[in-house]
Amino acid sequence: MKKNRILVKAKSYLSLCYKELDKSDEFQTRWNSVKESIFKTGSYELKEFELSYGAKVAWRNSNRCIGRLFWNSLKVIDCRKLSEINDIYSALFDHIEFATDNGNIKSTISIFNRKLNIKIWNAQLIGYAGYKKKNGSIIGDPKNINFTKHCLELGWSPKKTEFDILPIVIKMGSNPPEFREIPKSIIKIIKISHPKFPKFKNLNLQWYSTPIISNMTLEIGGLEFHAAPFNGWYMLTEIGARNLSDQNRYNKLKEVAKVIGEKDFERGSLWKDKSLIELNYAILYSFKRDGVKIIDHHSASKQFMKFLSQEKNEARKVNAEWSWIIPPLSSSTLEVFHNEYENEVLSPNYFYDEDKRDNLS
Ligand code: ARG
């Protein structure tokens, strides 16, 4: 980034940070030293509390996220001191374990040193492999077919089931990429069953507890952290109305329809709609059964409305991207649906690393 641009972004973030944290009297001294550092070296470093607040505000500014009410309780782990690949893997495993907390999911981000050029190739730390067979049929999550290929090329040898947990691949600096399996003991898997349809469990559906996004860059005050994986807890419909049901994902609605007793597969029978509801109900039931935190779309909508009013009280404008905020199930029953939003992109924020996404997702 050009010097001028860093200067402008640094000033704008630091003034926001010091103002919101009631440290306005410390701003001038801090700004003088940041300015000097940018003039001398072209860049600067954030203090730990500036980093931590920046990651939170970046969440607050995430226009696509319906779960932002809790932005200020993000747990920020400063991993900038780590430089050995073993320590980085340990920190990622610690993140998984801490954030999962045996089901009591905690919103967490681990931020690694931006100068080490650490690239996490996974889209999420936990994800399912996808394999395309010679005859064109697919096993696993189609979303991860490309990434899975990379893993196989690196020498990963999976069982090739429908739900193989992918290893974590890291490339550091000019070193070749490395992959490591995540210890099974720290991953929580929820097997899906339905309280009213005993045959549901024969579908052998499952999902993991903790979605940890690892292909986005965190930008604070003009500084970019490419390795900064973060997680919240799941909203029900992400799994039930997308991951397991989208035609280009696990595409399970037909099988669900059969175990809930649907016989008529004409469009007008609404078998897809009924299957979606029962699939989502089963997921909610199963997460609760196992004590894993998840939020249904009705509660998420309520919380987002609360976020809007909370921000209004703080005299801040909320930006949002309608098509992402609106859950894909029963949308018109949700208050968030009947609202309009502006979609201005503020900083700090999280954004996609275009190269990584195009090559690997
Ligand atoms: N939609 C993604 C998935 O299904 C997860 C995105 C982040 N979601 C969250 N609840 N924090 O895996």
CSV table of C-alpha atoms and ligand atoms in Angstrom, one decimal:
chain,number,residue,atom,x,y,z
A,1,MET,CA,0.0,0.0,0.0
A,2,LYS,CA,1.2,3.5,-0.8
A,3,LYS,CA,2.5,5.7,2.0
A,4,ASN,CA,-0.2,8.2,1.6
A,5,ARG,CA,-2.9,5.6,1.7
A,6,ILE,CA,-1.6,4.0,4.8
A,7,LEU,CA,-1.4,7.4,6.5
A,8,VAL,CA,-5.0,8.2,5.7
A,9,LYS,CA,-6.2,4.8,6.7
A,10,ALA,CA,-4.1,4.7,9.9
A,11,LYS,CA,-5.3,8.1,11.0
A,12,SER,CA,-8.9,7.3,10.3
A,13,TYR,CA,-8.8,4.0,12.2
A,14,LEU,CA,-6.8,5.3,15.1
A,15,SER,CA,-9.0,8.3,15.7
A,16,LEU,CA,-12.1,6.0,15.6
A,17,CYS,CA,-10.4,3.6,18.0
A,18,TYR,CA,-9.2,6.2,20.5
A,19,LYS,CA,-12.5,8.0,20.4
A,20,GLU,CA,-14.7,4.9,20.9
A,21,LEU,CA,-12.5,3.6,23.7
A,22,ASP,CA,-12.5,7.0,25.5
A,23,LYS,CA,-8.8,7.5,25.0
A,24,SER,CA,-9.0,10.7,22.9
A,25,ASP,CA,-6.4,12.4,25.2
A,26,GLU,CA,-3.8,9.7,24.2
A,27,PHE,CA,-4.5,10.0,20.5
A,28,GLN,CA,-2.1,12.9,19.5
A,29,THR,CA,1.0,11.3,21.0
A,30,ARG,CA,0.2,7.9,19.4
A,31,TRP,CA,-0.6,9.5,16.1
A,32,ASN,CA,2.8,11.4,16.1
A,33,SER,CA,4.7,8.2,16.6
A,34,VAL,CA,2.7,6.3,14.0
A,35,LYS,CA,3.2,9.1,11.5
A,36,GLU,CA,6.9,9.0,12.1
A,37,SER,CA,7.1,5.3,11.7
A,38,ILE,CA,5.2,5.5,8.4
A,39,PHE,CA,7.5,8.3,7.1
A,40,LYS,CA,10.6,6.3,8.1
A,41,THR,CA,9.6,2.7,7.3
A,42,GLY,CA,6.6,3.0,5.1
A,43,SER,CA,4.4,1.2,7.7
A,44,TYR,CA,3.7,0.8,11.4
A,45,GLU,CA,2.4,-1.8,13.9
A,46,LEU,CA,-0.8,-1.8,15.9
A,47,LYS,CA,-0.7,-2.1,19.7
A,48,GLU,CA,-2.5,-5.1,21.1
A,49,PHE,CA,-5.6,-3.2,22.1
A,50,GLU,CA,-5.8,-1.4,18.8
A,51,LEU,CA,-5.6,-4.7,16.9
A,52,SER,CA,-8.2,-6.2,19.2
A,53,TYR,CA,-10.7,-3.4,18.8
A,54,GLY,CA,-10.0,-3.3,15.1
A,55,ALA,CA,-11.0,-6.9,14.6
A,56,LYS,CA,-14.2,-6.2,16.5
A,57,VAL,CA,-15.1,-3.2,14.5
A,58,ALA,CA,-14.3,-5.1,11.3
A,59,TRP,CA,-17.0,-7.6,12.4
A,60,ARG,CA,-19.4,-4.7,13.2
A,61,ASN,CA,-18.7,-3.5,9.6
A,62,SER,CA,-19.3,-6.8,7.9
A,63,ASN,CA,-22.3,-6.0,5.7
A,64,ARG,CA,-23.1,-9.6,5.0
A,65,CYS,CA,-23.3,-10.8,8.6
A,66,ILE,CA,-26.6,-11.1,10.4
A,67,GLY,CA,-24.9,-12.0,13.7
A,68,ARG,CA,-23.3,-8.7,14.4
A,69,LEU,CA,-25.1,-7.9,17.7
A,70,PHE,CA,-22.2,-9.5,19.5
A,71,TRP,CA,-19.4,-7.7,17.7
A,72,ASN,CA,-17.9,-6.3,20.9
A,73,SER,CA,-17.6,-9.7,22.6
A,74,LEU,CA,-15.3,-11.2,19.9
A,75,LYS,CA,-12.3,-13.0,21.6
A,76,VAL,CA,-9.2,-11.8,19.9
A,77,ILE,CA,-6.0,-13.9,20.1
A,78,ASP,CA,-2.9,-12.0,19.1
A,79,CYS,CA,-0.6,-14.6,17.5
A,80,ARG,CA,1.7,-12.0,15.9
A,81,LYS,CA,4.7,-13.3,17.8
A,82,LEU,CA,4.6,-16.8,16.4
A,83,SER,CA,6.9,-17.5,13.5
A,84,GLU,CA,7.5,-21.3,13.5
A,85,ILE,CA,5.1,-23.4,11.5
A,86,ASN,CA,4.7,-25.8,14.3
A,87,ASP,CA,3.6,-23.0,16.6
A,88,ILE,CA,1.2,-21.7,14.0
A,89,TYR,CA,-0.4,-25.1,13.6
A,90,SER,CA,-0.7,-25.4,17.4
A,91,ALA,CA,-2.3,-22.0,17.6
A,92,LEU,CA,-4.9,-23.0,14.9
A,93,PHE,CA,-5.7,-26.2,16.8
A,94,ASP,CA,-6.0,-24.2,20.1
A,95,HIS,CA,-8.4,-21.8,18.2
A,96,ILE,CA,-10.6,-24.8,17.2
A,97,GLU,CA,-10.6,-26.2,20.7
A,98,PHE,CA,-11.2,-22.8,22.5
A,99,ALA,CA,-13.8,-21.6,20.1
A,100,THR,CA,-15.7,-24.9,20.1
A,101,ASP,CA,-15.6,-25.1,23.9
A,102,ASN,CA,-17.3,-28.4,23.8
A,103,GLY,CA,-20.4,-26.9,22.2
A,104,ASN,CA,-20.6,-23.6,23.9
A,105,ILE,CA,-19.2,-21.9,20.8
A,106,LYS,CA,-17.3,-18.6,21.3
A,107,SER,CA,-16.7,-16.0,18.6
A,108,THR,CA,-13.0,-16.0,18.2
A,109,ILE,CA,-10.3,-14.7,15.9
A,110,SER,CA,-6.6,-15.6,15.8
A,111,ILE,CA,-4.4,-13.0,14.1
A,112,PHE,CA,-1.0,-14.0,12.8
A,113,ASN,CA,2.0,-11.9,11.8
A,114,ARG,CA,1.3,-10.1,8.6
A,115,LYS,CA,5.0,-9.9,7.6
A,116,LEU,CA,5.6,-13.6,7.5
A,117,ASN,CA,3.4,-14.1,4.4
A,118,ILE,CA,1.4,-17.0,6.0
A,119,LYS,CA,-1.2,-18.3,3.6
A,120,ILE,CA,-3.9,-20.7,4.9
A,121,TRP,CA,-5.2,-22.4,1.8
A,122,ASN,CA,-8.4,-23.7,3.4
A,123,ALA,CA,-11.6,-21.7,3.0
A,124,GLN,CA,-12.5,-22.7,6.6
A,125,LEU,CA,-10.3,-24.4,9.1
A,126,ILE,CA,-12.8,-27.3,9.4
A,127,GLY,CA,-14.4,-28.5,6.1
A,128,TYR,CA,-15.3,-31.6,4.3
A,129,ALA,CA,-13.4,-32.9,1.3
A,130,GLY,CA,-15.1,-33.3,-2.1
A,131,TYR,CA,-14.0,-35.8,-4.8
A,132,LYS,CA,-15.1,-36.0,-8.4
A,133,LYS,CA,-15.0,-39.6,-9.7
A,134,LYS,CA,-14.1,-40.5,-13.3
A,135,ASN,CA,-17.7,-41.2,-14.1
A,136,GLY,CA,-18.5,-37.6,-13.1
A,137,SER,CA,-20.3,-38.4,-9.8
A,138,ILE,CA,-19.2,-36.6,-6.6
A,139,ILE,CA,-18.5,-37.7,-3.1
A,140,GLY,CA,-18.4,-35.2,-0.3
A,141,ASP,CA,-18.7,-31.4,-0.4
A,142,PRO,CA,-18.6,-30.2,-4.1
A,143,LYS,CA,-17.5,-26.8,-2.7
A,144,ASN,CA,-14.1,-28.2,-1.8
A,145,ILE,CA,-13.3,-30.3,-4.8
A,146,ASN,CA,-10.4,-28.0,-6.0
A,147,PHE,CA,-8.9,-27.6,-2.5
A,148,THR,CA,-9.2,-31.3,-2.0
A,149,LYS,CA,-7.2,-31.9,-5.2
A,150,HIS,CA,-4.5,-29.7,-3.9
A,151,CYS,CA,-4.4,-31.7,-0.7
A,152,LEU,CA,-4.2,-35.0,-2.6
A,153,GLU,CA,-1.3,-33.6,-4.7
A,154,LEU,CA,0.5,-32.7,-1.4
A,155,GLY,CA,0.2,-36.4,-0.4
A,156,TRP,CA,-2.9,-36.4,1.8
A,157,SER,CA,-4.5,-39.8,1.8
A,158,PRO,CA,-8.1,-39.8,2.9
A,159,LYS,CA,-10.7,-42.5,3.3
A,160,LYS,CA,-12.9,-40.9,0.7
A,161,THR,CA,-16.1,-40.9,2.6
A,162,GLU,CA,-18.8,-38.4,2.3
A,163,PHE,CA,-17.6,-36.5,5.3
A,164,ASP,CA,-13.7,-36.5,5.4
A,165,ILE,CA,-12.4,-33.6,7.4
A,166,LEU,CA,-9.8,-31.8,5.3
A,167,PRO,CA,-6.3,-31.2,6.6
A,168,ILE,CA,-5.0,-27.7,7.2
A,169,VAL,CA,-2.7,-26.4,4.5
A,170,ILE,CA,-0.3,-23.6,5.2
A,171,LYS,CA,2.3,-22.0,2.9
A,172,MET,CA,4.7,-19.8,4.7
A,173,GLY,CA,7.0,-17.3,2.8
A,174,SER,CA,8.8,-19.2,0.0
A,175,ASN,CA,8.6,-22.6,1.7
A,176,PRO,CA,6.6,-25.3,0.1
A,177,PRO,CA,3.0,-25.7,1.4
A,178,GLU,CA,2.6,-28.2,4.3
A,179,PHE,CA,-0.5,-30.0,5.4
A,180,ARG,CA,-1.5,-31.4,8.8
A,181,GLU,CA,-4.6,-33.4,10.0
A,182,ILE,CA,-6.6,-31.7,12.7
A,183,PRO,CA,-6.7,-34.0,15.8
A,184,LYS,CA,-10.1,-35.7,15.8
A,185,SER,CA,-10.5,-35.1,19.5
A,186,ILE,CA,-10.9,-31.3,19.0
A,187,ILE,CA,-13.5,-31.5,16.3
A,188,LYS,CA,-17.1,-31.7,17.3
A,189,ILE,CA,-19.4,-33.5,14.8
A,190,ILE,CA,-23.2,-33.5,15.1
A,191,LYS,CA,-25.0,-36.5,13.7
A,192,ILE,CA,-28.4,-35.5,12.4
A,193,SER,CA,-31.5,-37.3,13.6
A,194,HIS,CA,-35.1,-36.3,13.7
A,195,PRO,CA,-37.3,-36.8,16.8
A,196,LYS,CA,-40.4,-37.8,14.7
A,197,PHE,CA,-38.8,-39.7,11.9
A,198,PRO,CA,-36.5,-42.5,13.2
A,199,LYS,CA,-35.3,-43.3,9.6
A,200,PHE,CA,-33.8,-39.9,9.4
A,201,LYS,CA,-30.6,-41.0,11.0
A,202,ASN,CA,-30.1,-43.7,8.3
A,203,LEU,CA,-29.3,-40.8,5.9
A,204,ASN,CA,-26.0,-40.5,7.9
A,205,LEU,CA,-26.0,-36.8,7.7
A,206,GLN,CA,-23.7,-34.8,9.9
A,207,TRP,CA,-22.2,-31.4,10.2
A,208,TYR,CA,-19.4,-29.8,12.3
A,209,SER,CA,-20.0,-27.4,15.1
A,210,THR,CA,-17.7,-24.5,14.3
A,211,PRO,CA,-17.5,-22.5,11.1
A,212,ILE,CA,-14.0,-20.9,11.1
A,213,ILE,CA,-13.5,-18.7,8.0
A,214,SER,CA,-9.9,-18.7,6.9
A,215,ASN,CA,-9.9,-17.2,3.4
A,216,MET,CA,-10.6,-13.6,4.3
A,217,THR,CA,-8.1,-10.8,5.0
A,218,LEU,CA,-8.6,-8.5,7.9
A,219,GLU,CA,-7.8,-4.9,7.2
A,220,ILE,CA,-7.3,-2.4,10.1
A,221,GLY,CA,-5.9,1.0,9.6
A,222,GLY,CA,-4.3,0.2,6.3
A,223,LEU,CA,-2.6,-3.0,7.5
A,224,GLU,CA,-3.6,-6.3,6.0
A,225,PHE,CA,-3.7,-9.5,8.0
A,226,HIS,CA,-4.0,-12.3,5.5
A,227,ALA,CA,-3.9,-15.0,8.1
A,228,ALA,CA,-6.6,-14.2,10.6
A,229,PRO,CA,-9.1,-17.0,10.8
A,230,PHE,CA,-12.3,-16.2,12.7
A,231,ASN,CA,-15.5,-17.9,13.7
A,232,GLY,CA,-19.0,-17.4,15.1
A,233,TRP,CA,-21.6,-20.1,15.7
A,234,TYR,CA,-23.8,-21.5,13.0
A,235,MET,CA,-27.1,-20.1,12.0
A,236,LEU,CA,-29.4,-23.1,11.3
A,237,THR,CA,-30.2,-22.3,7.7
A,238,GLU,CA,-26.5,-22.1,6.6
A,239,ILE,CA,-26.4,-25.9,7.1
A,240,GLY,CA,-30.1,-26.8,6.5
A,241,ALA,CA,-31.1,-24.5,3.7
A,242,ARG,CA,-27.7,-24.4,1.9
A,243,ASN,CA,-24.8,-26.8,2.8
A,244,LEU,CA,-26.9,-30.0,2.9
A,245,SER,CA,-29.6,-29.0,0.5
A,246,ASP,CA,-28.3,-26.8,-2.3
A,247,GLN,CA,-28.1,-28.6,-5.6
A,248,ASN,CA,-24.5,-27.8,-6.0
A,249,ARG,CA,-23.6,-28.8,-2.4
A,250,TYR,CA,-24.8,-32.0,-0.6
A,251,ASN,CA,-28.1,-32.0,-2.5
A,252,LYS,CA,-30.0,-34.1,0.1
A,253,LEU,CA,-33.6,-33.0,-0.3
A,254,LYS,CA,-34.7,-36.0,-2.3
A,255,GLU,CA,-33.4,-38.4,0.3
A,256,VAL,CA,-34.9,-36.4,3.1
A,257,ALA,CA,-38.2,-36.4,1.3
A,258,LYS,CA,-38.2,-40.2,1.2
A,259,VAL,CA,-37.5,-40.6,5.0
A,260,ILE,CA,-40.3,-38.2,5.9
A,261,GLY,CA,-42.7,-40.2,3.8
A,262,GLU,CA,-43.2,-38.0,0.8
A,263,LYS,CA,-44.4,-40.0,-2.2
A,264,ASP,CA,-45.4,-37.3,-4.7
A,265,PHE,CA,-42.4,-35.7,-6.4
A,266,GLU,CA,-44.4,-33.4,-8.6
A,267,ARG,CA,-43.4,-29.7,-8.2
A,268,GLY,CA,-46.8,-28.9,-7.0
A,269,SER,CA,-46.6,-31.2,-4.0
A,270,LEU,CA,-44.1,-28.9,-2.4
A,271,TRP,CA,-42.0,-31.9,-1.4
A,272,LYS,CA,-38.8,-29.7,-1.5
A,273,ASP,CA,-40.3,-27.2,0.8
A,274,LYS,CA,-41.5,-29.8,3.3
A,275,SER,CA,-38.2,-31.5,3.2
A,276,LEU,CA,-36.3,-28.3,3.9
A,277,ILE,CA,-38.4,-27.7,7.0
A,278,GLU,CA,-37.9,-31.1,8.3
A,279,LEU,CA,-34.2,-31.1,7.5
A,280,ASN,CA,-33.8,-27.8,9.4
A,281,TYR,CA,-35.9,-29.0,12.2
A,282,ALA,CA,-33.7,-32.1,12.5
A,283,ILE,CA,-30.5,-30.1,12.5
A,284,LEU,CA,-31.8,-27.7,15.2
A,285,TYR,CA,-32.9,-30.7,17.3
A,286,SER,CA,-29.6,-32.5,16.9
A,287,PHE,CA,-27.4,-29.5,17.8
A,288,LYS,CA,-29.5,-29.0,20.9
A,289,ARG,CA,-29.5,-32.7,21.7
A,290,ASP,CA,-25.6,-32.5,21.7
A,291,GLY,CA,-25.5,-29.2,23.5
A,292,VAL,CA,-24.0,-27.3,20.6
A,293,LYS,CA,-24.8,-23.6,20.2
A,294,ILE,CA,-26.7,-22.7,17.0
A,295,ILE,CA,-29.2,-20.0,16.2
A,296,ASP,CA,-32.4,-20.3,14.3
A,297,HIS,CA,-33.2,-17.7,11.7
A,298,HIS,CA,-36.1,-16.2,13.6
A,299,SER,CA,-33.9,-15.4,16.6
A,300,ALA,CA,-31.1,-14.2,14.3
A,301,SER,CA,-33.5,-11.8,12.7
A,302,LYS,CA,-34.6,-10.5,16.1
A,303,GLN,CA,-30.9,-10.0,17.1
A,304,PHE,CA,-30.1,-8.2,14.0
A,305,MET,CA,-33.0,-5.8,14.6
A,306,LYS,CA,-31.6,-5.2,18.0
A,307,PHE,CA,-28.2,-4.6,16.5
A,308,LEU,CA,-29.8,-1.9,14.3
A,309,SER,CA,-31.3,-0.1,17.2
A,310,GLN,CA,-28.2,-0.5,19.4
A,311,GLU,CA,-26.1,1.1,16.7
A,312,LYS,CA,-28.7,3.9,16.2
A,313,ASN,CA,-28.3,4.7,19.9
A,314,GLU,CA,-24.6,5.0,19.3
A,315,ALA,CA,-25.3,7.3,16.4
A,316,ARG,CA,-23.7,5.0,14.0
A,317,LYS,CA,-25.0,4.0,10.6
A,318,VAL,CA,-25.4,0.3,9.9
A,319,ASN,CA,-24.6,-0.9,6.4
A,320,ALA,CA,-25.8,-4.3,5.2
A,321,GLU,CA,-26.1,-6.4,2.0
A,322,TRP,CA,-29.8,-7.4,1.8
A,323,SER,CA,-29.3,-10.6,-0.2
A,324,TRP,CA,-26.8,-11.9,2.4
A,325,ILE,CA,-28.6,-10.8,5.5
A,326,ILE,CA,-31.9,-12.4,4.6
A,327,PRO,CA,-32.0,-16.1,5.6
A,328,PRO,CA,-32.9,-18.4,2.8
A,329,LEU,CA,-35.9,-20.0,4.6
A,330,SER,CA,-39.3,-18.4,5.5
A,331,SER,CA,-37.7,-15.1,4.7
A,332,SER,CA,-40.9,-13.1,4.5
A,333,THR,CA,-41.7,-14.0,8.1
A,334,LEU,CA,-38.6,-12.3,9.3
A,335,GLU,CA,-38.4,-8.6,10.2
A,336,VAL,CA,-35.0,-8.2,8.5
A,337,PHE,CA,-36.7,-9.0,5.2
A,338,HIS,CA,-39.0,-6.0,5.3
A,339,ASN,CA,-36.1,-3.5,5.7
A,340,GLU,CA,-33.8,-1.7,3.3
A,341,TYR,CA,-30.2,-1.2,3.9
A,342,GLU,CA,-27.4,0.9,2.5
A,343,ASN,CA,-24.3,-1.1,1.5
A,344,GLU,CA,-21.4,1.2,2.0
A,345,VAL,CA,-18.2,-0.7,2.8
A,346,LEU,CA,-16.4,0.7,5.8
A,347,SER,CA,-13.0,0.0,7.3
A,348,PRO,CA,-11.8,-1.9,9.3
A,349,ASN,CA,-13.3,-4.9,7.5
A,350,TYR,CA,-12.8,-8.5,6.3
A,351,PHE,CA,-12.5,-9.0,2.6
A,352,TYR,CA,-11.8,-11.9,0.3
A,353,ASP,CA,-8.3,-12.5,-1.0
A,354,GLU,CA,-9.2,-12.8,-4.6
A,355,ASP,CA,-6.2,-14.9,-5.7
A,356,LYS,CA,-6.8,-17.4,-3.0
A,357,ARG,CA,-10.5,-17.7,-3.6
A,358,ASP,CA,-10.3,-18.1,-7.4
A,359,ASN,CA,-7.6,-20.7,-7.3
A,360,LEU,CA,-8.7,-22.8,-4.4
A,361,SER,CA,-12.3,-22.6,-3.4
B,1,ARG,N1,-21.9,-20.2,5.5
B,1,ARG,C1,-20.7,-20.8,6.0
B,1,ARG,C2,-21.0,-22.3,6.2
B,1,ARG,O1,-22.0,-22.8,6.1
B,1,ARG,C3,-20.3,-20.2,7.3
B,1,ARG,C4,-20.1,-18.7,7.3
B,1,ARG,C5,-20.0,-18.1,8.6
B,1,ARG,N2,-21.1,-18.4,9.5
B,1,ARG,C6,-21.3,-18.0,10.8
B,1,ARG,N3,-22.3,-18.4,11.4
B,1,ARG,N4,-20.3,-17.4,11.4
B,1,ARG,O2,-20.1,-23.1,6.6
